[in-house]
PDB file of C-alpha atoms in Angstrom:
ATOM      1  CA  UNK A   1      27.803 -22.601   3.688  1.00  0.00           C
ATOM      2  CA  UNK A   2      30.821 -22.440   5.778  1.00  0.00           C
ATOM      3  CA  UNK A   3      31.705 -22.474   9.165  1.00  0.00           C
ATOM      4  CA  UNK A   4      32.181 -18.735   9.623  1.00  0.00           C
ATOM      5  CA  UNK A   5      29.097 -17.986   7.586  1.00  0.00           C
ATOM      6  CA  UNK A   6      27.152 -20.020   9.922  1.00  0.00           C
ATOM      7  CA  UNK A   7      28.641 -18.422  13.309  1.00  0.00           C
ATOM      8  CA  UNK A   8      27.814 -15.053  11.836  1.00  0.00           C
ATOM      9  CA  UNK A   9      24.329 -16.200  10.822  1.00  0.00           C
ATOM     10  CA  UNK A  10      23.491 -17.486  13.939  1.00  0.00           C
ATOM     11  CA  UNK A  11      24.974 -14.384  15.942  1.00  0.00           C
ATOM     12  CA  UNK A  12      22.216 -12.582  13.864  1.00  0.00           C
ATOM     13  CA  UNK A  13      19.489 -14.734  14.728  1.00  0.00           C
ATOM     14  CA  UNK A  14      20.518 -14.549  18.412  1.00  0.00           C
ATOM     15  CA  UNK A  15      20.663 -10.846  18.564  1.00  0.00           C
ATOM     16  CA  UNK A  16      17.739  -9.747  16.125  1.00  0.00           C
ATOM     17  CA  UNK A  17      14.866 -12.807  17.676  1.00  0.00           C
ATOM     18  CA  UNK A  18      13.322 -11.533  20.136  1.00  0.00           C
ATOM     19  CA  UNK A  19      14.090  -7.784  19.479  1.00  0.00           C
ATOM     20  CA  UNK A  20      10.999  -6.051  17.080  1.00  0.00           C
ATOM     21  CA  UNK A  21      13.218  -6.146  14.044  1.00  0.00           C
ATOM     22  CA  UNK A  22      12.799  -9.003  12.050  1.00  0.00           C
ATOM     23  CA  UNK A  23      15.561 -11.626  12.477  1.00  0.00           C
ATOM     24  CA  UNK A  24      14.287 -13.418   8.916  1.00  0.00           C
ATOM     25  CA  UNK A  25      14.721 -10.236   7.555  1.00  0.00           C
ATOM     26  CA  UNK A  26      18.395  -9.636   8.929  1.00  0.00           C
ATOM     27  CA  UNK A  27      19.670 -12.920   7.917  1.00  0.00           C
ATOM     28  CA  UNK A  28      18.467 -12.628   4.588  1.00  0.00           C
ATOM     29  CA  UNK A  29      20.152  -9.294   4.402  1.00  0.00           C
ATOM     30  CA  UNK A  30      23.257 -10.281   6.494  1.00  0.00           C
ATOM     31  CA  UNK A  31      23.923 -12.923   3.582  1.00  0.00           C
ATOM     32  CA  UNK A  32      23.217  -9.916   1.003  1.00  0.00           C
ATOM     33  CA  UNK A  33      25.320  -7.682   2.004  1.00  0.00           C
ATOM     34  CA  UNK A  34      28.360  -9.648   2.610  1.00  0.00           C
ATOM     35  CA  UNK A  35      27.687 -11.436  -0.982  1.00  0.00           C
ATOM     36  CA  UNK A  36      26.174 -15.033   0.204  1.00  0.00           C
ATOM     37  CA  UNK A  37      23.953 -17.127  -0.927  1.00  0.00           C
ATOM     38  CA  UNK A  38      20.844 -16.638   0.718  1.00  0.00           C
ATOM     39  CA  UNK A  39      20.650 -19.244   3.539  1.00  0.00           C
ATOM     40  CA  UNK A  40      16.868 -19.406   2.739  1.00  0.00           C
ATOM     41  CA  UNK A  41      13.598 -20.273   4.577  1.00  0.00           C
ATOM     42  CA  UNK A  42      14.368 -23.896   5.964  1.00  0.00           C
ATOM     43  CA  UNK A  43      18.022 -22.356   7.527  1.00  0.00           C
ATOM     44  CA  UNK A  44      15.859 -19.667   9.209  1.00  0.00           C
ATOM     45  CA  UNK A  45      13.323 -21.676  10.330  1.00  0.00           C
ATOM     46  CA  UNK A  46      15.916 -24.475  12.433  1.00  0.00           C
ATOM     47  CA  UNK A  47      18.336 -21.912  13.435  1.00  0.00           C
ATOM     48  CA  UNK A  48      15.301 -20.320  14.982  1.00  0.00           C
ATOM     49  CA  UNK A  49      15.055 -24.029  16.798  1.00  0.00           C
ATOM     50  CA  UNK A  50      18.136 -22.240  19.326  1.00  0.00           C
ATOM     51  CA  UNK A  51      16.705 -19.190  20.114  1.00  0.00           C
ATOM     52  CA  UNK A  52      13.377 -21.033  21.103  1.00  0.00           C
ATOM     53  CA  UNK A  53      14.576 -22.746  22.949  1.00  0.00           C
ATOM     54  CA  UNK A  54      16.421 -20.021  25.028  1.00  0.00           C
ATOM     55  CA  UNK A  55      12.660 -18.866  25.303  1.00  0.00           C
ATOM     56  CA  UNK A  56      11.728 -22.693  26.940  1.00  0.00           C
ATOM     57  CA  UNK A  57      15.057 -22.013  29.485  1.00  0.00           C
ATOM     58  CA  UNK A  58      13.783 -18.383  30.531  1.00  0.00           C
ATOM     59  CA  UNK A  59      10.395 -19.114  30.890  1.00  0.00           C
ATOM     60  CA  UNK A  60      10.849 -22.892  32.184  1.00  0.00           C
ATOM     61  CA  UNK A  61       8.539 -21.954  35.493  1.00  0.00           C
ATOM     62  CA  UNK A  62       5.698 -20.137  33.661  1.00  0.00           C
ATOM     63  CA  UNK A  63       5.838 -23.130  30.895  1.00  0.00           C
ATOM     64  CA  UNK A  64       5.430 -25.851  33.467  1.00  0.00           C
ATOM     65  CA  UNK A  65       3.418 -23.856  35.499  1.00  0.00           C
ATOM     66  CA  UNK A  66       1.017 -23.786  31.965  1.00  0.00           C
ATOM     67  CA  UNK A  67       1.661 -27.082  30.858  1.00  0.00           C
ATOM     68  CA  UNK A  68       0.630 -28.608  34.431  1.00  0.00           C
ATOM     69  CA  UNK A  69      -2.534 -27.044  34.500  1.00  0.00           C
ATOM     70  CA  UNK A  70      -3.802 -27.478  30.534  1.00  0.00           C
ATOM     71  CA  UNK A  71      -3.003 -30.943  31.295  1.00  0.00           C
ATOM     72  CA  UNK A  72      -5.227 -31.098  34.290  1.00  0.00           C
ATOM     73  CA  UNK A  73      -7.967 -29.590  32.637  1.00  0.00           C
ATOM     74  CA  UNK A  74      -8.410 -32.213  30.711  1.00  0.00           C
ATOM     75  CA  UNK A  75      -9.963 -34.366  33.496  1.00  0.00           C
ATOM     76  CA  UNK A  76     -10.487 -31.904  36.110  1.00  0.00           C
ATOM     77  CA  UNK A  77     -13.360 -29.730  35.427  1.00  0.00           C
ATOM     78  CA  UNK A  78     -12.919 -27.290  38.317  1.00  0.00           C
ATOM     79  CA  UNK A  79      -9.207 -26.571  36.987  1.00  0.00           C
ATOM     80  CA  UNK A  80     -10.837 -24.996  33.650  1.00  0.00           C
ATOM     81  CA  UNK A  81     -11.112 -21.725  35.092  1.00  0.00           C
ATOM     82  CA  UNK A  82      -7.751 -21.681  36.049  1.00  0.00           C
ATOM     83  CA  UNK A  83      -6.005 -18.934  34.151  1.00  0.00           C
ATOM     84  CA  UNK A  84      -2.710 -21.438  33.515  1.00  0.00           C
ATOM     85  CA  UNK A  85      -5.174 -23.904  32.021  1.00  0.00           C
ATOM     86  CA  UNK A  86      -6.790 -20.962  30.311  1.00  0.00           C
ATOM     87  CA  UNK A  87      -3.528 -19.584  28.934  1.00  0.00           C
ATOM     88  CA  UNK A  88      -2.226 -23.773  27.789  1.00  0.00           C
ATOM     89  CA  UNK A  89      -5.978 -23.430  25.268  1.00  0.00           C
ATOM     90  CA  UNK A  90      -4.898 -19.867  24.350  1.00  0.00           C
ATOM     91  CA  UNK A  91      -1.240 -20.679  23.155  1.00  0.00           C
ATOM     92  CA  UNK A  92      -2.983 -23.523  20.870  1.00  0.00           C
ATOM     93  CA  UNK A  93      -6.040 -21.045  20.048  1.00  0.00           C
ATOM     94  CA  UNK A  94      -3.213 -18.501  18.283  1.00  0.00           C
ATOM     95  CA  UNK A  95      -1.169 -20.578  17.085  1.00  0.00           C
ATOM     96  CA  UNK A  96      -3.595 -21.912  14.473  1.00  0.00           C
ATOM     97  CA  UNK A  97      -3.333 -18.571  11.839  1.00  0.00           C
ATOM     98  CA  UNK A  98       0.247 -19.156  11.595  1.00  0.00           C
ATOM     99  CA  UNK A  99       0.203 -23.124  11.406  1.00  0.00           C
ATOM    100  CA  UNK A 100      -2.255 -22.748   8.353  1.00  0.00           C
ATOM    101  CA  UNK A 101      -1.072 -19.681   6.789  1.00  0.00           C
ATOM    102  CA  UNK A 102       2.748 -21.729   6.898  1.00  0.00           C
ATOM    103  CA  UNK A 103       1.290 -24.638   5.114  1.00  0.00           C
ATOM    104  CA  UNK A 104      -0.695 -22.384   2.370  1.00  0.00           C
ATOM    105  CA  UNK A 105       2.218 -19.688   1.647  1.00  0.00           C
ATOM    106  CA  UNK A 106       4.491 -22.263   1.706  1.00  0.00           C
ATOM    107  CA  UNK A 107       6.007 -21.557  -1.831  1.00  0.00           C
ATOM    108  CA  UNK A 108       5.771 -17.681  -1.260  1.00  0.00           C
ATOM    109  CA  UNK A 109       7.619 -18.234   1.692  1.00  0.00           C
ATOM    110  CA  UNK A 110      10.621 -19.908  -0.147  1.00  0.00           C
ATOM    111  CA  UNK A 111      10.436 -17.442  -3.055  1.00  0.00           C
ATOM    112  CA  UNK A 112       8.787 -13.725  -3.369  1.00  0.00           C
ATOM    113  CA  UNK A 113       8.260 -12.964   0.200  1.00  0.00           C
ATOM    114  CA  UNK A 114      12.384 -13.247   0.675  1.00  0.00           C
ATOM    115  CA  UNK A 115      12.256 -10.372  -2.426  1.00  0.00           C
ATOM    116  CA  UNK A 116      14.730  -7.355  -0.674  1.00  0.00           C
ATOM    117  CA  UNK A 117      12.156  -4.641  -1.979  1.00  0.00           C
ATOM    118  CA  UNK A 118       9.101  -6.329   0.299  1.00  0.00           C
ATOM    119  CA  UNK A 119      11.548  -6.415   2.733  1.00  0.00           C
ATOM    120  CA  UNK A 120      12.158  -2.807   2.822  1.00  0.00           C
ATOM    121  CA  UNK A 121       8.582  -1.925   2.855  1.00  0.00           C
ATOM    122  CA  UNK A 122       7.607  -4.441   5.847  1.00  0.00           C
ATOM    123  CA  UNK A 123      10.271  -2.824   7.672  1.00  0.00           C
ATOM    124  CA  UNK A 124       9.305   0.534   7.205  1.00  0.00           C
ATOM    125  CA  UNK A 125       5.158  -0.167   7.386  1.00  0.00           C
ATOM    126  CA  UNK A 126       5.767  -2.292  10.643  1.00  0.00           C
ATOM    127  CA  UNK A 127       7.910   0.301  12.261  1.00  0.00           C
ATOM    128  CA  UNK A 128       5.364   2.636  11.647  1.00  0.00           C
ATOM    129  CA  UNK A 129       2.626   0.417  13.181  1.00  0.00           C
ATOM    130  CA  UNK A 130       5.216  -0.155  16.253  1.00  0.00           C
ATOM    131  CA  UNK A 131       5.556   3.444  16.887  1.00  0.00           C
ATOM    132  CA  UNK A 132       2.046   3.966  16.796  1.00  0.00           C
ATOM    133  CA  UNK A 133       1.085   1.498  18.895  1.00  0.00           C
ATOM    134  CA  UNK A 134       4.353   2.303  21.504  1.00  0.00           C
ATOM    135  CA  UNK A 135       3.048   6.313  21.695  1.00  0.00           C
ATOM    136  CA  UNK A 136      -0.352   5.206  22.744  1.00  0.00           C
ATOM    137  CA  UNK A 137       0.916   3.182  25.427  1.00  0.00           C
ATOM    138  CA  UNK A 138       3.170   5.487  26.373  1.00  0.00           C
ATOM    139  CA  UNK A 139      -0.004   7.920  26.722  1.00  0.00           C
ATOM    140  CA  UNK A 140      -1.846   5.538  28.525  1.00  0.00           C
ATOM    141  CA  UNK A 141       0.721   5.213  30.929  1.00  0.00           C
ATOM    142  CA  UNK A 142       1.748   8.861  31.556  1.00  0.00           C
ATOM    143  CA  UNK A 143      -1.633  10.466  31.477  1.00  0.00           C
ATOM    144  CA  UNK A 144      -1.238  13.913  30.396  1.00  0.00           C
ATOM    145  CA  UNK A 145      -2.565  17.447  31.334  1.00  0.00           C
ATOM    146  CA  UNK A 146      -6.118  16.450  30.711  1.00  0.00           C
ATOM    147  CA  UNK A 147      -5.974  13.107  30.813  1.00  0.00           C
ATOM    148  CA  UNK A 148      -5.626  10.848  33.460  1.00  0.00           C
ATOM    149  CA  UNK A 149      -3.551   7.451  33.527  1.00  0.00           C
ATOM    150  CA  UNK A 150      -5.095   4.658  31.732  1.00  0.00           C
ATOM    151  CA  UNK A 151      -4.860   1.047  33.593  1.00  0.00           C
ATOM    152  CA  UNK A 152      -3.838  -1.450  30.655  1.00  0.00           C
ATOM    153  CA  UNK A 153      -4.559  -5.474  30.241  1.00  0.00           C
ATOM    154  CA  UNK A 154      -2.768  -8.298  31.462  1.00  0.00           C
ATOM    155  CA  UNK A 155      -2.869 -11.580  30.305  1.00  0.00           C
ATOM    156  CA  UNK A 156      -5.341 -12.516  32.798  1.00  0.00           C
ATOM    157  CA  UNK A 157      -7.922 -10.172  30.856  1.00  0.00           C
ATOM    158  CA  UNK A 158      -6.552 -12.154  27.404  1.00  0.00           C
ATOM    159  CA  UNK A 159      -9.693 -14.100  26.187  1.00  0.00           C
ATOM    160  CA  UNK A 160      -9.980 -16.222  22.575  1.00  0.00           C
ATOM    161  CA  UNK A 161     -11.080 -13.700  20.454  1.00  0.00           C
ATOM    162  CA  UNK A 162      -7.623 -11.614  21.524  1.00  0.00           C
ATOM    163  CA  UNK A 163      -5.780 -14.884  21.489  1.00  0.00           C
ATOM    164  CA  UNK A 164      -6.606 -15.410  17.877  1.00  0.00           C
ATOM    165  CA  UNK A 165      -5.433 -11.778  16.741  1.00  0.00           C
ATOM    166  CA  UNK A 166      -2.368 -12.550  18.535  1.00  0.00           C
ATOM    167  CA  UNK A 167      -2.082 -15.321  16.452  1.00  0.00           C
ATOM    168  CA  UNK A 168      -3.272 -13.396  12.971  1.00  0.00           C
ATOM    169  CA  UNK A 169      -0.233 -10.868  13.853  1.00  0.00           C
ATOM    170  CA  UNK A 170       2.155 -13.571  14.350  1.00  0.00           C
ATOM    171  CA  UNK A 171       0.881 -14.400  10.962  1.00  0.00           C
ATOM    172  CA  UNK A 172       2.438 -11.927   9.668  1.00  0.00           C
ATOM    173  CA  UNK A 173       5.939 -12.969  10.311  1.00  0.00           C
ATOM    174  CA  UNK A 174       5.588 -14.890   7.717  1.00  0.00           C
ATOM    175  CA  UNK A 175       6.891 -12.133   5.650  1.00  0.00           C
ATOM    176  CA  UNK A 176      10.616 -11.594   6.063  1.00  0.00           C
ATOM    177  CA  UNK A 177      10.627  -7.651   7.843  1.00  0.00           C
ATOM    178  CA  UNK A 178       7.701  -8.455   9.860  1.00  0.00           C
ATOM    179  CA  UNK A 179       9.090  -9.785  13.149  1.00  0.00           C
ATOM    180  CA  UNK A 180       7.323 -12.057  14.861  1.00  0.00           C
ATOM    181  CA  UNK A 181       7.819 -10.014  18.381  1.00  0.00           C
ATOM    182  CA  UNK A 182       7.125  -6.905  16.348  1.00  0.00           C
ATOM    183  CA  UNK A 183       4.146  -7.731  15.365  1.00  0.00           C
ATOM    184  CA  UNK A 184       2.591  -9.531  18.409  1.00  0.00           C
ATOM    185  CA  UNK A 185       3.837  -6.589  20.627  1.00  0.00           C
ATOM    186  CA  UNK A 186       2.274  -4.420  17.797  1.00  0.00           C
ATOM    187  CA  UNK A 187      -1.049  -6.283  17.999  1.00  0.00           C
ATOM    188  CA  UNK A 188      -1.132  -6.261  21.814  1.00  0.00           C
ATOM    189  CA  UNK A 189      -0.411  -2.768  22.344  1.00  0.00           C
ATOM    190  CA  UNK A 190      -2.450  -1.457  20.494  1.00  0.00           C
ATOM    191  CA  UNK A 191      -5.577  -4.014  22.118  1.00  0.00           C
ATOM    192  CA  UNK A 192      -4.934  -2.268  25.111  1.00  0.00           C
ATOM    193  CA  UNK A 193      -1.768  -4.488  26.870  1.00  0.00           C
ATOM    194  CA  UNK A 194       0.940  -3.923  28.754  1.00  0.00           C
ATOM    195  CA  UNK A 195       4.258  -4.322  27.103  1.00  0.00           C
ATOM    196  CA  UNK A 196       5.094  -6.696  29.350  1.00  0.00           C
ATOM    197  CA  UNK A 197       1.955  -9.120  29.035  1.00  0.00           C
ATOM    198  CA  UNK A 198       2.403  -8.878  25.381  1.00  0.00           C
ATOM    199  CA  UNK A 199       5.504  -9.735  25.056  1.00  0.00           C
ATOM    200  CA  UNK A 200       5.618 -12.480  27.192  1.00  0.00           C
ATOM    201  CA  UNK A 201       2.551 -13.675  25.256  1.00  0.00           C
ATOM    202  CA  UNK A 202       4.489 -13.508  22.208  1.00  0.00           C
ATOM    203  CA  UNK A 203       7.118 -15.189  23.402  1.00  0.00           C
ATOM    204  CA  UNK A 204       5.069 -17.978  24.649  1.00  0.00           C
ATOM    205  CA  UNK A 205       2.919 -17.795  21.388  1.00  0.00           C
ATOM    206  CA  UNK A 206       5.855 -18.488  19.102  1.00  0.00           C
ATOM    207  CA  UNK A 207       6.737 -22.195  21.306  1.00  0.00           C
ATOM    208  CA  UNK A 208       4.727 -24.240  19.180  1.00  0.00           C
ATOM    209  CA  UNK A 209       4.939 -22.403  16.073  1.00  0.00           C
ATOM    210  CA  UNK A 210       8.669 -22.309  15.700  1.00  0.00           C
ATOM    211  CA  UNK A 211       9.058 -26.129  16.888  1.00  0.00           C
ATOM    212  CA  UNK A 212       6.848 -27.301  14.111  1.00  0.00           C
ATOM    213  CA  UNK A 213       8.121 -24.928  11.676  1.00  0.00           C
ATOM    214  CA  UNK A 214      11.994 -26.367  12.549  1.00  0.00           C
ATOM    215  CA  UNK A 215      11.188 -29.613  12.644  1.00  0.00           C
ATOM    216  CA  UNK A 216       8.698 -29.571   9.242  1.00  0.00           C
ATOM    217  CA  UNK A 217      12.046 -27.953   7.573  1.00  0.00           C
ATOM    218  CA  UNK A 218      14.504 -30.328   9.094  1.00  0.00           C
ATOM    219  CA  UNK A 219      14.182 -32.705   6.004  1.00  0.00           C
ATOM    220  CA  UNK A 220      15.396 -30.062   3.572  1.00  0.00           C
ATOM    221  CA  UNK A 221      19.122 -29.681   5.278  1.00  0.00           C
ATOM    222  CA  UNK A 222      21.621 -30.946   3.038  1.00  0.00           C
ATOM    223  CA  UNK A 223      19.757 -29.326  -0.115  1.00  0.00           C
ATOM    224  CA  UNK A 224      21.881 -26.431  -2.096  1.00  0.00           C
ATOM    225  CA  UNK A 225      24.486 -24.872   0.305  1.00  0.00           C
ATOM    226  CA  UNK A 226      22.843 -25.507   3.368  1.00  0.00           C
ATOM    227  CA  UNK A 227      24.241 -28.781   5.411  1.00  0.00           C
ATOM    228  CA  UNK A 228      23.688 -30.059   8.631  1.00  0.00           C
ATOM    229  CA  UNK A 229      26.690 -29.530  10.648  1.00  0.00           C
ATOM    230  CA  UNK A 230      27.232 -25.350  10.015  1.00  0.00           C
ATOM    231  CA  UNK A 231      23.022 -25.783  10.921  1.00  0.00           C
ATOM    232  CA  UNK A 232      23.359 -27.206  13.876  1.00  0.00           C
ATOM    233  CA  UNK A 233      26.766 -24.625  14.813  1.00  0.00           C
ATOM    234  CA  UNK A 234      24.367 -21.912  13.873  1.00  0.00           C
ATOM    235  CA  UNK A 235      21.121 -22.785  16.020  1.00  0.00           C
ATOM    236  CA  UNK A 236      23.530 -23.427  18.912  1.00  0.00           C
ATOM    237  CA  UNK A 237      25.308 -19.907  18.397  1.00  0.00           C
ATOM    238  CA  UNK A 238      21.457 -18.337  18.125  1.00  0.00           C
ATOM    239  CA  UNK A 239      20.503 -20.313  21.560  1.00  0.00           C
ATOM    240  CA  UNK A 240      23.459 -18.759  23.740  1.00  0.00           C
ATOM    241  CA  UNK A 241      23.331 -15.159  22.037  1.00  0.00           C
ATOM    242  CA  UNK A 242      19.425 -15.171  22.539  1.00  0.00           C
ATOM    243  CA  UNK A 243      19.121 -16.309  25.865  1.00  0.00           C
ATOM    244  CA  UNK A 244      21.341 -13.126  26.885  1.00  0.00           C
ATOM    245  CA  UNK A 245      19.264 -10.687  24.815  1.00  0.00           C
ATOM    246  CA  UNK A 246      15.513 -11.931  25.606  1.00  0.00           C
ATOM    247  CA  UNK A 247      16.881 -11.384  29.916  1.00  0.00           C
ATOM    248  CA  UNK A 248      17.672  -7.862  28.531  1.00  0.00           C
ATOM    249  CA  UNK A 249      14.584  -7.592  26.489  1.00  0.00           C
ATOM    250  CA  UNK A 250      11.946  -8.164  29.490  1.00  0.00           C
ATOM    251  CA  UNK A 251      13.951  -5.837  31.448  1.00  0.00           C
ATOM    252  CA  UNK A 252      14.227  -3.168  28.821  1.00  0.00           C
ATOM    253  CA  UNK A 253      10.629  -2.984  28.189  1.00  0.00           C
ATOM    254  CA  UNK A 254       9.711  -2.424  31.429  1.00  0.00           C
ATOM    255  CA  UNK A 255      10.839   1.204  31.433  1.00  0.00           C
ATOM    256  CA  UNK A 256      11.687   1.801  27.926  1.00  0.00           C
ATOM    257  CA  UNK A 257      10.278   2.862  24.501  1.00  0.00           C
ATOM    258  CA  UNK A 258      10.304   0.706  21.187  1.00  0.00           C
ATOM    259  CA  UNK A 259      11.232   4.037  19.487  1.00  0.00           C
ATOM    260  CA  UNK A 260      15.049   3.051  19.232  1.00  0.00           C
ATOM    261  CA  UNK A 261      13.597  -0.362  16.931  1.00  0.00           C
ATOM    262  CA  UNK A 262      11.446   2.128  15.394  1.00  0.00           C
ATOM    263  CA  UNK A 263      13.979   4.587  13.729  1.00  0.00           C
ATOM    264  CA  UNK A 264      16.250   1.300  13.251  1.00  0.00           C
ATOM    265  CA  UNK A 265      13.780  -0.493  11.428  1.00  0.00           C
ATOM    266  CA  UNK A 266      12.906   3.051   9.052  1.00  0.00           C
ATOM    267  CA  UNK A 267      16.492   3.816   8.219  1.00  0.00           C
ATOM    268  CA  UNK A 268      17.398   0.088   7.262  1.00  0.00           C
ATOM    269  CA  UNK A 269      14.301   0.200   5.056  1.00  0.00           C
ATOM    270  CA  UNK A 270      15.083   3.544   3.429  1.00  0.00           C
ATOM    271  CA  UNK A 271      18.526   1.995   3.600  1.00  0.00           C
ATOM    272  CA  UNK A 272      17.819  -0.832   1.395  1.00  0.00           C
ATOM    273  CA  UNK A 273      15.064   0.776  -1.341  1.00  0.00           C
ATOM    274  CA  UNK A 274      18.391   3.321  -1.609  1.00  0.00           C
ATOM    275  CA  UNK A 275      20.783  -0.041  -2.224  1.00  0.00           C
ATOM    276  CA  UNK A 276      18.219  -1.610  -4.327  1.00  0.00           C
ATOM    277  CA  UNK A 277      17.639   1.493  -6.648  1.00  0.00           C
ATOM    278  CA  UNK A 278      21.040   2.313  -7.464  1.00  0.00           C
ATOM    279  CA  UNK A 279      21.553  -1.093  -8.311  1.00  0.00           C
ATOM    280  CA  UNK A 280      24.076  -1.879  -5.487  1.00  0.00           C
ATOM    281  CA  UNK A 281      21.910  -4.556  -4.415  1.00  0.00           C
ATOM    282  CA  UNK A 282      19.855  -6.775  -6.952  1.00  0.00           C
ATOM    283  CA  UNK A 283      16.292  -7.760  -5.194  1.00  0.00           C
ATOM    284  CA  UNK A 284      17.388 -11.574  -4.908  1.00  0.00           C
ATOM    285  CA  UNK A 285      20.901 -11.426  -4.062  1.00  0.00           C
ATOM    286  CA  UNK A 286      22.003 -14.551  -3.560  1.00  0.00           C
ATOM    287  CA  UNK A 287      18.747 -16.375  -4.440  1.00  0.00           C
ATOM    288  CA  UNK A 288      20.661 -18.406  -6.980  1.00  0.00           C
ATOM    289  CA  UNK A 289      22.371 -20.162  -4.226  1.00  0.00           C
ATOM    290  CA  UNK A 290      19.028 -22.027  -2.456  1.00  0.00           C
TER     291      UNK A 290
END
């Protein structure tokens, strides 16, 4: 890999992270398109090391704020029923789908799931399932003629049995096209959240997930194309370009609709099943390479 394929990879990671989009999915087709090797799963997972890490920087008060009171629980009964504490057990409650789901598709991971056809069709299935799940919040929060506003959850309402479908749709990310946010946001809106609570939740859900995924990979750099320094140029590139688009992100959906990621995620799908069939694009371009 060389130095400019790495800046460009990691400016895609940066951008596509925390946006409901898929940023496996992008880099994987980034290197496609532009006739790379595909920078594969253990690339993704450390570059993904930056833009987490962004998420630790933005959310540095809530974090402490969390980590400060799970850590009191542990001695402290009467600081149990704290909802920090409460949210430190949730965190670890969801991230347990994704931790063993990692570890079991392991070899998927590396191989068929990075396949540019079930690429195509996660993006197009999830966008559908994100603009479902974005018009009924929407509804809830406008009322209508004959129906009146609808008061959604927060994250002090978020209990284990929501924490752990959190975590199953986080799952899902496993699957390049996914997105992690996508599907999280997907999950909570449609349990009845506020965009905001759900994606912060996300956010905060993916901490421990994409630390232990990094690091697990970490001993594969240096295998096929990949080495460590255009690694470590591309995680840093992904931390500064993330931490400017996850302040946008909380500020955009606040007001806004996902239907903008919605159509994006369609047409690229459409977009690529087009590619694929006319035989522009083979399925596992650049698989070859690692």
């Amino acid at each position: 890999m060389s130095w400019f394929e790495s800046f460009v990879l990691g400016l895609v990671q940066g951008l596509t992270e925390f946006l409901p989009i898929s940023s496996s999915a992008h880099l994987r087709l980034t290197a496609a398109f532009a006739g790379w090797h595909d920078p594969g799963a253990a690339f993704t997972a450390i570059s993904q090391i930056g833009t987490e890490a962004a998420v630790l920087i933005y959310f540095r008060k809530d974090i402490a704020r969390i980590l400060s009171a799970w850590f009191r629980s542990l001695t402290d009964k009467q600081m149990r029923g704290d909802h920090d504490a409460q949210m430190g057990w949730l965190v670890i409650v969801g991230s347990i789908p994704i931790g063993v789901l990692g570890i079991t598709l392991k070899d998927q991971i590396e191989g068929p799931f990075r396949d540019l056809r079930l690429i195509a069709t996660t993006l197009i299935v999830m966008g559908v399932v994100l603009g479902i799940a974005d018009r009924l919040a929407a509804r809830d929060e406008v009322g209508g003629k004959h129906r009146a506003v609808k008061e959604r959850k927060t994250l002090k309402d978020l209990g284990i049995r929501d924490g752990l479908i959190f975590g199953f749709c986080q799952a899902m990310a496993l699957i390049p096209g996914v997105s992690r946010s996508g599907a999280t946001i997907s999950g909570g809106l449609l349990m009845g959240y506020t965009r905001e609570s759900a994606a912060r939740y996300s956010f905060l859900l993916a901490i421990p997930a994409v630390l232990a995924s990094g690091a697990y990979e970490l001993k594969d750099v240096g295998e096929g194309h990949v080495s460590w320094g255009p690694t470590i140029f591309a995680t840093l590139v992904a931390f500064f370009v993330g931490y400017a688009v996850i302040a946008w992100f909380m500020r955009f959906i606040t007001t806004k609709s996902f239907m903008p990621f919605v159509i994006y995620r369609i047409l690229l799908g459409i977009l690529l099943f087009v590619l694929v069939g006319a035989g522009v694009l083979s399925p596992h371009a650049g698989e070859s390479g690692g």
